PDB file of C-alpha atoms in Angstrom:
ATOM      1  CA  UNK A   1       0.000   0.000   0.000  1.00 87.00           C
ATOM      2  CA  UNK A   2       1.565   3.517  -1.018  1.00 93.00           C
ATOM      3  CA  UNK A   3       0.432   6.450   2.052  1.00 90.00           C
ATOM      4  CA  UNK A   4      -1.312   8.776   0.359  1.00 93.00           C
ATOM      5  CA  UNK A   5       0.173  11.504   2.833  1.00 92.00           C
ATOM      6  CA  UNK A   6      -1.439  14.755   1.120  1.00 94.00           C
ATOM      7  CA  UNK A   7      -5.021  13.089   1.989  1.00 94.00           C
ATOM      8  CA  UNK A   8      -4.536  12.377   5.047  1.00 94.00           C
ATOM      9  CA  UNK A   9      -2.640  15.860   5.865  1.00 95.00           C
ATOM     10  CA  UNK A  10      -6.383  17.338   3.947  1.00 95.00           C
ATOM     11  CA  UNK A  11      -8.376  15.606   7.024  1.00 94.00           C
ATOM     12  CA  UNK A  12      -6.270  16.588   9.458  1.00 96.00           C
ATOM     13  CA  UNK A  13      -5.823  20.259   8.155  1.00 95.00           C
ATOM     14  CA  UNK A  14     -10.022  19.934   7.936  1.00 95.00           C
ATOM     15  CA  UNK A  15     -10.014  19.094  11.698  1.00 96.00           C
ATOM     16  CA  UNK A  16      -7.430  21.946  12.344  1.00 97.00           C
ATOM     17  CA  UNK A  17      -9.617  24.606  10.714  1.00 96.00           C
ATOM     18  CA  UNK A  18     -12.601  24.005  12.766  1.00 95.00           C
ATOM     19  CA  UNK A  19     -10.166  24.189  15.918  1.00 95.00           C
ATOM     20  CA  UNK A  20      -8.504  27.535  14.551  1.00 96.00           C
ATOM     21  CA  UNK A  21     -12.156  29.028  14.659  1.00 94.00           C
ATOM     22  CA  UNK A  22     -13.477  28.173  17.842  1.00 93.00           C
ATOM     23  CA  UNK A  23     -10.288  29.311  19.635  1.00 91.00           C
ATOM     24  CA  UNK A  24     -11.249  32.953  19.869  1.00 84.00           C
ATOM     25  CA  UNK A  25      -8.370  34.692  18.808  1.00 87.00           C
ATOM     26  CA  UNK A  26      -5.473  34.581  16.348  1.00 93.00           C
ATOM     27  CA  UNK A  27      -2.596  31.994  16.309  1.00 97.00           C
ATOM     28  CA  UNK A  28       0.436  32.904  14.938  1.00 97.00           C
ATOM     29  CA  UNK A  29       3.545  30.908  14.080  1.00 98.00           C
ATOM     30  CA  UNK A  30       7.036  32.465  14.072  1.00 98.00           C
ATOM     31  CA  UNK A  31      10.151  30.870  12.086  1.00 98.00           C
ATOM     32  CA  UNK A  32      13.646  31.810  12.211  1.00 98.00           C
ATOM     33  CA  UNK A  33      15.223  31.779   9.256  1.00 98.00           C
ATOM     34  CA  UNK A  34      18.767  31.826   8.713  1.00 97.00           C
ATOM     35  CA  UNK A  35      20.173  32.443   4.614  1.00 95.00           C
ATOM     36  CA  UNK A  36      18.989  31.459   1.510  1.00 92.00           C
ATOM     37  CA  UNK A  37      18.653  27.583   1.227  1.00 89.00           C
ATOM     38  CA  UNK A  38      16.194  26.722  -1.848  1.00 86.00           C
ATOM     39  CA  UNK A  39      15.071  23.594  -0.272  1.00 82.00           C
ATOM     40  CA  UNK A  40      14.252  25.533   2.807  1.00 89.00           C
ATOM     41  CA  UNK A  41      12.386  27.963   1.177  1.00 91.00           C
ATOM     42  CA  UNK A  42      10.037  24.997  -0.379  1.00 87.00           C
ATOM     43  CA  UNK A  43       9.438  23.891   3.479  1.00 88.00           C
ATOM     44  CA  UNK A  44       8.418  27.348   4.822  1.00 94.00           C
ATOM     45  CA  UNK A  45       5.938  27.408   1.996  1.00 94.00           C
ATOM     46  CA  UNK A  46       4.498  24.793   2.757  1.00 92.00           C
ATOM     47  CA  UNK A  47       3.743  25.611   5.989  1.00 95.00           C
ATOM     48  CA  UNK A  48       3.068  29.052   4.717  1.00 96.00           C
ATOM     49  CA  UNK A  49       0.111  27.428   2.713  1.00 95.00           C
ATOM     50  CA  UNK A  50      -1.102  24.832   5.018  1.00 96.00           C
ATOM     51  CA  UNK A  51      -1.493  28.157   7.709  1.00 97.00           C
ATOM     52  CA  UNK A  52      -3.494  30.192   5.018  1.00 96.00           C
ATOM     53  CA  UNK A  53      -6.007  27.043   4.452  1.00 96.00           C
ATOM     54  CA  UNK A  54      -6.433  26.776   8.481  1.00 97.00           C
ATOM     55  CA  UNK A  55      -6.899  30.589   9.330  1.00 96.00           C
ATOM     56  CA  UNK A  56      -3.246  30.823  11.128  1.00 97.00           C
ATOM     57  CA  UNK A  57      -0.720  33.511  10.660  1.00 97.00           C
ATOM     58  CA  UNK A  58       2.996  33.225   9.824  1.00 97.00           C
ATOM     59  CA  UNK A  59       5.891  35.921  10.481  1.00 97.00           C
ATOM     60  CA  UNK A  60       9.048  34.746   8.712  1.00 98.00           C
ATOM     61  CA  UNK A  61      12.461  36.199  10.719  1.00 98.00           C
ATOM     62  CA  UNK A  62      15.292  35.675   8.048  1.00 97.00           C
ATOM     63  CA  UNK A  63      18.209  36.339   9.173  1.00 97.00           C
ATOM     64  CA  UNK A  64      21.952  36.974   6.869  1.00 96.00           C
ATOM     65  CA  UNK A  65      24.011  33.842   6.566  1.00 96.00           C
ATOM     66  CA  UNK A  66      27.019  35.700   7.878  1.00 95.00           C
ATOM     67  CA  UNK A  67      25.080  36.098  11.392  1.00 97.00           C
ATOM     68  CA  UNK A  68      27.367  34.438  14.494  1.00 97.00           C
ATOM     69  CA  UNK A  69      25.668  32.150  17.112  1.00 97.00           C
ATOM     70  CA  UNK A  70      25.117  34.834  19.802  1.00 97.00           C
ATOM     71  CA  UNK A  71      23.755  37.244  17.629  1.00 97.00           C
ATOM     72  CA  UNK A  72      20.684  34.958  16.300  1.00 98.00           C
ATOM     73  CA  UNK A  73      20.412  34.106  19.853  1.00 98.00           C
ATOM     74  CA  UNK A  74      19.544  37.944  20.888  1.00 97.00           C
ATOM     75  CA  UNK A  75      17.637  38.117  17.790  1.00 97.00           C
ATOM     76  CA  UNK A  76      15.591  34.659  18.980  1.00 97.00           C
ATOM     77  CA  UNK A  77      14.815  36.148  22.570  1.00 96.00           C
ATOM     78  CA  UNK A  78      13.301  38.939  21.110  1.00 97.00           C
ATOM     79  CA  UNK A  79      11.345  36.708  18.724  1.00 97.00           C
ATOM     80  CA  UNK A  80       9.937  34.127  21.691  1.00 96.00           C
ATOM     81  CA  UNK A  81       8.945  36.949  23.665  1.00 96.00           C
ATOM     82  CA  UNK A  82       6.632  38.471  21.094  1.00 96.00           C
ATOM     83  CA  UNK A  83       3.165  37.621  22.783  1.00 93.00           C
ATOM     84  CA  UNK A  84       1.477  37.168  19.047  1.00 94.00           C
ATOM     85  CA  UNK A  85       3.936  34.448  18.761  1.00 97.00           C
ATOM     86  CA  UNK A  86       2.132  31.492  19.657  1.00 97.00           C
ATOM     87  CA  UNK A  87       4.839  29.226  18.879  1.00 97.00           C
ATOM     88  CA  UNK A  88       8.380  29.392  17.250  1.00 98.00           C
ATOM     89  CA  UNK A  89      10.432  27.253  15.028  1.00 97.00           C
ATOM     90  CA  UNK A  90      14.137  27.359  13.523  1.00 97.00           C
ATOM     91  CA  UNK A  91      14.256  25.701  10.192  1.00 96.00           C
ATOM     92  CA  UNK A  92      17.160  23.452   9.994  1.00 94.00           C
ATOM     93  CA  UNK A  93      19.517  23.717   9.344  1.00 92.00           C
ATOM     94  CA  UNK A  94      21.587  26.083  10.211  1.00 96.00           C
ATOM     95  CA  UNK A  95      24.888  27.384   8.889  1.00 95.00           C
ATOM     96  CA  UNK A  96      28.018  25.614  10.011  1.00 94.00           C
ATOM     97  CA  UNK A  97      29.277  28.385  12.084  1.00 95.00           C
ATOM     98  CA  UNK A  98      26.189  28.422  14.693  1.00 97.00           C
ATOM     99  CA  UNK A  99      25.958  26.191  17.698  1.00 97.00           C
ATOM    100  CA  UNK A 100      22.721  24.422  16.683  1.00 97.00           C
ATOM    101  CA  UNK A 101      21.686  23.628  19.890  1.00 97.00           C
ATOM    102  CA  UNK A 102      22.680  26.538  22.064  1.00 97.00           C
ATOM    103  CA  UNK A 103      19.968  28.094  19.827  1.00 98.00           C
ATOM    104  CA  UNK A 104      17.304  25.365  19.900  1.00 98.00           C
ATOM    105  CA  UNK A 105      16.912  25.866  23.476  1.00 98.00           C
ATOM    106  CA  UNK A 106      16.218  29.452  23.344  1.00 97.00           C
ATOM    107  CA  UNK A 107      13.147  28.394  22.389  1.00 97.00           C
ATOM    108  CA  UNK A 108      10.636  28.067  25.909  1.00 96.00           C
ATOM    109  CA  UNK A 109       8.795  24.680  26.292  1.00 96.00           C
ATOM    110  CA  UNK A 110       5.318  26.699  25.643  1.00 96.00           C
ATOM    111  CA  UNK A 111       6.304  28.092  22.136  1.00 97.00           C
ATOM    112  CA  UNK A 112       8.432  24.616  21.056  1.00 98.00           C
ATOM    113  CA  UNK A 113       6.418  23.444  18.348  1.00 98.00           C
ATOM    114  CA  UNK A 114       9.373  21.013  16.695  1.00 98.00           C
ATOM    115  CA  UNK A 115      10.062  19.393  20.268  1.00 98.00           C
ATOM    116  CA  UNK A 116      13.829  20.458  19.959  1.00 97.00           C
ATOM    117  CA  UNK A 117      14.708  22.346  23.079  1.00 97.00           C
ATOM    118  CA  UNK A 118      16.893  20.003  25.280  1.00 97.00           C
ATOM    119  CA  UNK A 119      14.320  20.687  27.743  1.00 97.00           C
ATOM    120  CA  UNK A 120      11.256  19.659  25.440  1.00 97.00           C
ATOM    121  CA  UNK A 121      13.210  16.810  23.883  1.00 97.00           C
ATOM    122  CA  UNK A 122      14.181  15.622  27.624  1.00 97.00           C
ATOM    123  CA  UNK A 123      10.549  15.613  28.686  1.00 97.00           C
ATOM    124  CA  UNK A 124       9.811  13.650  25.492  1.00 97.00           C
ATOM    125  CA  UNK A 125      12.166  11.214  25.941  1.00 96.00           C
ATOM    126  CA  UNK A 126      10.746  10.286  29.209  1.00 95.00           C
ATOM    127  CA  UNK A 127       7.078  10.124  28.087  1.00 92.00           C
ATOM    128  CA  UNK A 128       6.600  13.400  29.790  1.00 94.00           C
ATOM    129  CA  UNK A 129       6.008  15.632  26.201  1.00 93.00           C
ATOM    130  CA  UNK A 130       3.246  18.268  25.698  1.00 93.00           C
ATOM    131  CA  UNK A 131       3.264  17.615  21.715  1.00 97.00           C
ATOM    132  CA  UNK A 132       5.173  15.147  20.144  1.00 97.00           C
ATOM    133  CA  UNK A 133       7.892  16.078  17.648  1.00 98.00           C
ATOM    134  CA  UNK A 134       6.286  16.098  14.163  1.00 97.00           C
ATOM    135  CA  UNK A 135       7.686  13.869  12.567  1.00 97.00           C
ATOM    136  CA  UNK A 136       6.891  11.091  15.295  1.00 97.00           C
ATOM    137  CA  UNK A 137       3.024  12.222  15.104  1.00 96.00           C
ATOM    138  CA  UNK A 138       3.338  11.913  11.231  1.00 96.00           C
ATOM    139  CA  UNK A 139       4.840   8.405  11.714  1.00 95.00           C
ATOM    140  CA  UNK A 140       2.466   7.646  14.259  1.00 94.00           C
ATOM    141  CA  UNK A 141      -0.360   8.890  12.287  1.00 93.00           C
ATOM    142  CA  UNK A 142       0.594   6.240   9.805  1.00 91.00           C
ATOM    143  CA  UNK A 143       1.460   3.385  11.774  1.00 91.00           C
ATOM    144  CA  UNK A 144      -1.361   3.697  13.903  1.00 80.00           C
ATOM    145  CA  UNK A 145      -3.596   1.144  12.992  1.00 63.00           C
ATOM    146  CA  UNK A 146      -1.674  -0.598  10.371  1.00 66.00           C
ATOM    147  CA  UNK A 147       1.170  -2.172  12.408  1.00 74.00           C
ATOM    148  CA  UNK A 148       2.134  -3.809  16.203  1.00 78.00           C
ATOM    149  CA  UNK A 149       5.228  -2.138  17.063  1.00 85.00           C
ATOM    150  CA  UNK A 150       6.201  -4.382  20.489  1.00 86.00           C
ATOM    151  CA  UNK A 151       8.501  -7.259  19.010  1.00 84.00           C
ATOM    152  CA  UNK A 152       8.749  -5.152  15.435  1.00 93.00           C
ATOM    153  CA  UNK A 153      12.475  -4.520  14.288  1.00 96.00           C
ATOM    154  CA  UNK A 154      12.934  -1.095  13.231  1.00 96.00           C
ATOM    155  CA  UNK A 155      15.694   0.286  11.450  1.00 98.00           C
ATOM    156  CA  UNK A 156      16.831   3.761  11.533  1.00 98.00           C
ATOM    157  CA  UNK A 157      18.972   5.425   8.653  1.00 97.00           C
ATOM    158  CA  UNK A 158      20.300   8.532  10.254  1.00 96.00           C
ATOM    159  CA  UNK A 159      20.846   9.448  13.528  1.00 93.00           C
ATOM    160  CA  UNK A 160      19.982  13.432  12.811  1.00 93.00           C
ATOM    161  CA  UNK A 161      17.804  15.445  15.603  1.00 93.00           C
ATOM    162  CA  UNK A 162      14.819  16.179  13.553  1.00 93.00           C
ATOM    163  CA  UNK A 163      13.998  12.405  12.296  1.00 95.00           C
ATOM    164  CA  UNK A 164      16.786   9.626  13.301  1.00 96.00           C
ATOM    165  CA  UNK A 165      16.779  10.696  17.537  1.00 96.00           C
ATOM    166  CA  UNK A 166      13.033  11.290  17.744  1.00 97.00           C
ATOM    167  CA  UNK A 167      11.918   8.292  16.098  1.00 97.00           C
ATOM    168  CA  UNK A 168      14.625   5.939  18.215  1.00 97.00           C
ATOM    169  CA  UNK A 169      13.478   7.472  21.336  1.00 97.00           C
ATOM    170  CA  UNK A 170       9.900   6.835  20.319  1.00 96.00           C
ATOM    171  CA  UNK A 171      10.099   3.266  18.730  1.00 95.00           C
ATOM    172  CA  UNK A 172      11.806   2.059  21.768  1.00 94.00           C
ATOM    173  CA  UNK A 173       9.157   3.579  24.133  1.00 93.00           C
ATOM    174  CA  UNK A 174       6.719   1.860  22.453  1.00 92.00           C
ATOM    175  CA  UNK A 175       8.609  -1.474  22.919  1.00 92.00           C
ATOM    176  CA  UNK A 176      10.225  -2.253  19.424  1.00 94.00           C
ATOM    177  CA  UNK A 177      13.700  -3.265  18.902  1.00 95.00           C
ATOM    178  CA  UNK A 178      15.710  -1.098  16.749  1.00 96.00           C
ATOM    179  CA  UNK A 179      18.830  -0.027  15.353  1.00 97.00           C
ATOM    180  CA  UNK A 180      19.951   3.404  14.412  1.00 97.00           C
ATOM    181  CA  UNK A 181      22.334   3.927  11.384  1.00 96.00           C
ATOM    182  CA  UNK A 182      25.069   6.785  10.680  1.00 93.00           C
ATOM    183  CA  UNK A 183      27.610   7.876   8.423  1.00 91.00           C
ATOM    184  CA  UNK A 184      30.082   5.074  10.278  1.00 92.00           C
ATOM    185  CA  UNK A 185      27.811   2.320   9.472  1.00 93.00           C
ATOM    186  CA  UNK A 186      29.910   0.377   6.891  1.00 89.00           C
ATOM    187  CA  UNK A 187      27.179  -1.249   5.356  1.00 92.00           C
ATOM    188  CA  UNK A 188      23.466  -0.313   5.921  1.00 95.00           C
ATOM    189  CA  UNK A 189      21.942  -3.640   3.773  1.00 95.00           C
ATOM    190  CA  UNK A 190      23.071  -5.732   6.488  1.00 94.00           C
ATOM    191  CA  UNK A 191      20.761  -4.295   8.822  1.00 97.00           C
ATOM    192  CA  UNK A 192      17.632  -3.235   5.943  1.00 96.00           C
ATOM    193  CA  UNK A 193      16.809  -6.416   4.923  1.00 96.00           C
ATOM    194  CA  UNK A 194      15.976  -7.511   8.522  1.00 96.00           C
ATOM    195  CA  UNK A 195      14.245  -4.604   9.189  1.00 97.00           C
ATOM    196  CA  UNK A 196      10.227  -5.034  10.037  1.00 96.00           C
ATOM    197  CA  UNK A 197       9.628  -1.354   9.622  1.00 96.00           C
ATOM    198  CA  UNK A 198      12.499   0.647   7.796  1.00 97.00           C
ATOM    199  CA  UNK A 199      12.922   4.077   7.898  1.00 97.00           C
ATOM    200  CA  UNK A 200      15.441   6.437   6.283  1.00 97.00           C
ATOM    201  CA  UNK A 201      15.939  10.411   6.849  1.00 95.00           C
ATOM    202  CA  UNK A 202      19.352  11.015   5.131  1.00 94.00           C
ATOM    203  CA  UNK A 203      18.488  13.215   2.245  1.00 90.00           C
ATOM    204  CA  UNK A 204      20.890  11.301  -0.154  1.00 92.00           C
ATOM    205  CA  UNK A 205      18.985  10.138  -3.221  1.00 91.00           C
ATOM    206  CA  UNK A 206      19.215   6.284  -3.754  1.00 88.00           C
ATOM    207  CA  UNK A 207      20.293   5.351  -0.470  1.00 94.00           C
ATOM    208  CA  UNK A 208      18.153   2.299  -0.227  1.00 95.00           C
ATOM    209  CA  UNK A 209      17.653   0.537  -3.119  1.00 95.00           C
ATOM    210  CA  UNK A 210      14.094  -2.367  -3.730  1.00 94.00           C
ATOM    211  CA  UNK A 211      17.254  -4.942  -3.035  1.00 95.00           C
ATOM    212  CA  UNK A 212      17.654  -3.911   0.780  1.00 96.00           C
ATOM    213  CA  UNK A 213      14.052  -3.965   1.745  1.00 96.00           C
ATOM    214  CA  UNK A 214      12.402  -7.117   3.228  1.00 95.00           C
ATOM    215  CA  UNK A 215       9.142  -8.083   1.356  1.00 96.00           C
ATOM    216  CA  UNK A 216       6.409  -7.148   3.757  1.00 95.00           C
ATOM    217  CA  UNK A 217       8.298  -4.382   5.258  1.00 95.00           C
ATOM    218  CA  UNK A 218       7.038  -1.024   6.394  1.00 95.00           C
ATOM    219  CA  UNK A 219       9.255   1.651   4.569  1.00 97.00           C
ATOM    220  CA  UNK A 220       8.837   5.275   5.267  1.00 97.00           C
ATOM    221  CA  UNK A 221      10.737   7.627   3.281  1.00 97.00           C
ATOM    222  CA  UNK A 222      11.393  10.576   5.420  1.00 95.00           C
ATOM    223  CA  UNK A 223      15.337  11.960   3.820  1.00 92.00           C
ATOM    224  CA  UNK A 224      14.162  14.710   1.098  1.00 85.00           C
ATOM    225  CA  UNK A 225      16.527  16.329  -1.627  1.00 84.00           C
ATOM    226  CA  UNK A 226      17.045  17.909  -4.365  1.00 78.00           C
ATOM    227  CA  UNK A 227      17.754  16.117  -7.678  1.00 76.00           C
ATOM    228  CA  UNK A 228      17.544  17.597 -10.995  1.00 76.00           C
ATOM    229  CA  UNK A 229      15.026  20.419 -10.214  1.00 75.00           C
ATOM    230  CA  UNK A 230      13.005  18.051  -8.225  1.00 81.00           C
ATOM    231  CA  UNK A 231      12.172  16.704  -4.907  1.00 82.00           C
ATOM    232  CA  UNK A 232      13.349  13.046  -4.617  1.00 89.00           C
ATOM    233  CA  UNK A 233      13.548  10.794  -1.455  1.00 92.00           C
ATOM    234  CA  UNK A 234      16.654   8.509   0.061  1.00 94.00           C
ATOM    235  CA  UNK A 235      14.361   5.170  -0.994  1.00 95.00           C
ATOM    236  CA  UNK A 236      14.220   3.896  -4.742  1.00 92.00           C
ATOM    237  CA  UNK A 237      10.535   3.683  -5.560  1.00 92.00           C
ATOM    238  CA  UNK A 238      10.723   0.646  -6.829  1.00 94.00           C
ATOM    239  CA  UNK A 239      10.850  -0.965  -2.906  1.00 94.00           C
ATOM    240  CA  UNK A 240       7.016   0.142  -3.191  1.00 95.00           C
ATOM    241  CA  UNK A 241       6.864  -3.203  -4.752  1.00 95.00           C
ATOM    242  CA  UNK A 242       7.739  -5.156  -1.816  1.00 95.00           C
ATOM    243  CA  UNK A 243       6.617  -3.217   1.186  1.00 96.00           C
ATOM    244  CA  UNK A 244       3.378  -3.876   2.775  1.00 94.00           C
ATOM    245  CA  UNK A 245       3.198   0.096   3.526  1.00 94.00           C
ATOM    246  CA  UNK A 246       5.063   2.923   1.602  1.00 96.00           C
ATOM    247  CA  UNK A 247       5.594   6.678   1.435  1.00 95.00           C
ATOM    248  CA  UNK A 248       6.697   8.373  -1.435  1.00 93.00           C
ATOM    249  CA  UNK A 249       8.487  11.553  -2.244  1.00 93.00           C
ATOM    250  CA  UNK A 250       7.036  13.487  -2.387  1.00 89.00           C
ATOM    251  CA  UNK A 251       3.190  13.347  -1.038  1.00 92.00           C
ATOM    252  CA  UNK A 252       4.250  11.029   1.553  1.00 94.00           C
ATOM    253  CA  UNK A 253       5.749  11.726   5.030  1.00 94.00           C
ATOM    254  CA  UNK A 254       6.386  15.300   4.160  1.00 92.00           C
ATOM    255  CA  UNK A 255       2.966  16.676   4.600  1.00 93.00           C
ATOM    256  CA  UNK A 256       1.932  14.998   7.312  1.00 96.00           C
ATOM    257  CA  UNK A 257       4.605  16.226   9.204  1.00 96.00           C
ATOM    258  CA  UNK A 258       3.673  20.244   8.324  1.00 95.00           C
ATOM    259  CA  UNK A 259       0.137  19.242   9.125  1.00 97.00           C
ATOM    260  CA  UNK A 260       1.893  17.858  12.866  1.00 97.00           C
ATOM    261  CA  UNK A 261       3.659  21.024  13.231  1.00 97.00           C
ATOM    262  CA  UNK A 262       0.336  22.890  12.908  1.00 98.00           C
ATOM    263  CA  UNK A 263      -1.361  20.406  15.425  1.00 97.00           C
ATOM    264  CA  UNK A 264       1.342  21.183  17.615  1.00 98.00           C
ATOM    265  CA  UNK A 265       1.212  24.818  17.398  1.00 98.00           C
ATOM    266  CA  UNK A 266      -2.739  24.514  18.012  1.00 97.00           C
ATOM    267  CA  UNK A 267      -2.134  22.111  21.071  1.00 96.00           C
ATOM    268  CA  UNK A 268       0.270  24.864  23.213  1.00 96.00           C
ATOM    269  CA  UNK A 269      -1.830  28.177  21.964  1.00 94.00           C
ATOM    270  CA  UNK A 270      -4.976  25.653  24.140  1.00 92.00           C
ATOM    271  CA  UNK A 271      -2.676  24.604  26.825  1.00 91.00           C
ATOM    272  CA  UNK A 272      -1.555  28.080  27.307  1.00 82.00           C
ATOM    273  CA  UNK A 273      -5.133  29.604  27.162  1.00 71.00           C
ATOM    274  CA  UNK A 274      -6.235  27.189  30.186  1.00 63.00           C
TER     275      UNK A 274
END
């Protein structure tokens, strides 16, 4: 079965909508911005859209490439203490010369809609998270109802903070066994092809070819790149063939997880109304 991930973003963004109008006053996402990246861009309009359809607003802080780690941090505090900011995310990544996650947890556990704070991504590693991170409700959302995860093997290709470490943390709270890949992995087939549920988030086209994946297997696509003008995915599509579940790129993962970061932005703007 190929996830038709746009559809079931549409009912979730339907459900969102409804939310948006009963809260009683407007919700506004904030994200930091740091250069020029084209493939960034694509993501932030995304979002952009997905907040039109659902009544939200979105301010985009862009920021030079040049700009040093302390400086976006100054520039952040102002930005999280902006009352119409209902919540706040960086888009990732960010340029080699800025401590990634010195700036993450500028970010206060009320306005962290990507779960990246070391103090939201400590309470969510210990089952103690307000939202989860996107990308885990986006898996989740698929998974669901499809698939037992207790005695599943899942494998992990990339070990990176907004899909590899989330999902680890997740799987093995919910009781699977897994392995997490990286760059010193010598050879990432050895692990695939036992893999109940495989799951790559690289962003190198081709990674996993239809030989590495198990017939039956769960493979979600979740490493996005650009190749030849267009969006491609680290899985060949041809592994569609043998999985019992799998998401393309793109339509697959992708929007579910700006429809997650939506729900998540919805969730705090409630909890912080209480």
């Amino acid at each position: 079965m190929i996830i038709d991930g746009r559809k079931m973003a549409e009912e979730i963004k339907t459900s969102l909508k409804k939310e948006v109008e009963t809260f009683g006053k407007k919700i506004r996402l904030a994200v930091v911005f740091v250069g020029d990246d084209p493939i960034s861009k694509k993501f932030i309009e995304q979002k952009k859209k997905l907040a039109k359809d659902i009544g939200v607003d979105v301010r985009v802080y862009n920021f030079p490439l040049i700009i040093s780690t302390n400086e976006l941090r100054k520039k952040i505090s102002e930005v999280v203490h902006l009352k119409q900011n209902s919540g706040v995310i960086i888009q990732l990544p960010l340029p080699k010369q800025i401590k990634t996650q010195y700036i993450l947890n500028a970010i206060p556990l009320e306005k962290d809609v990507d779960v990246l704070s070391a103090r939201a991504f400590g309470d969510f590693s210990v089952g103690k998270e307000k939202v989860l991170p996107p990308i885990v409700g986006a898996v989740k959302k698929i998974l669901i109802t499809e698939v037992a995860l207790p005695k599943k093997y899942a494998v992990i290709v990339g070990a990176g903070r907004l899909v590899g470490r989330p999902l680890a943390i997740w799987f093995l709270n919910q009781g699977a066994t897994i392995s997490v890949l990286n760059e010193n992995t010598k050879d990432i087939s050895d692990f695939a092809k036992k893999a109940d549920i495989l799951i790559s988030g690289v962003g190198k086209p081709g990674l996993v070819n239809d030989k590495m994946v198990k017939k039956g297997a769960v493979v979600i696509d979740a490493g996005t790149s650009e190749s030849k003008g267009k969006l491609v995915g680290d899985v060949d599509p041809k592994a569609a063939k043998k999985a019992s579940l799998f998401t393309p790129v793109p339509g697959g993962v992708g929007p579910l997880v700006v429809a997650m970061v939506f729900q998540n932005l919805i969730s705090l703007a409630k909890l912080k109304k209480k």
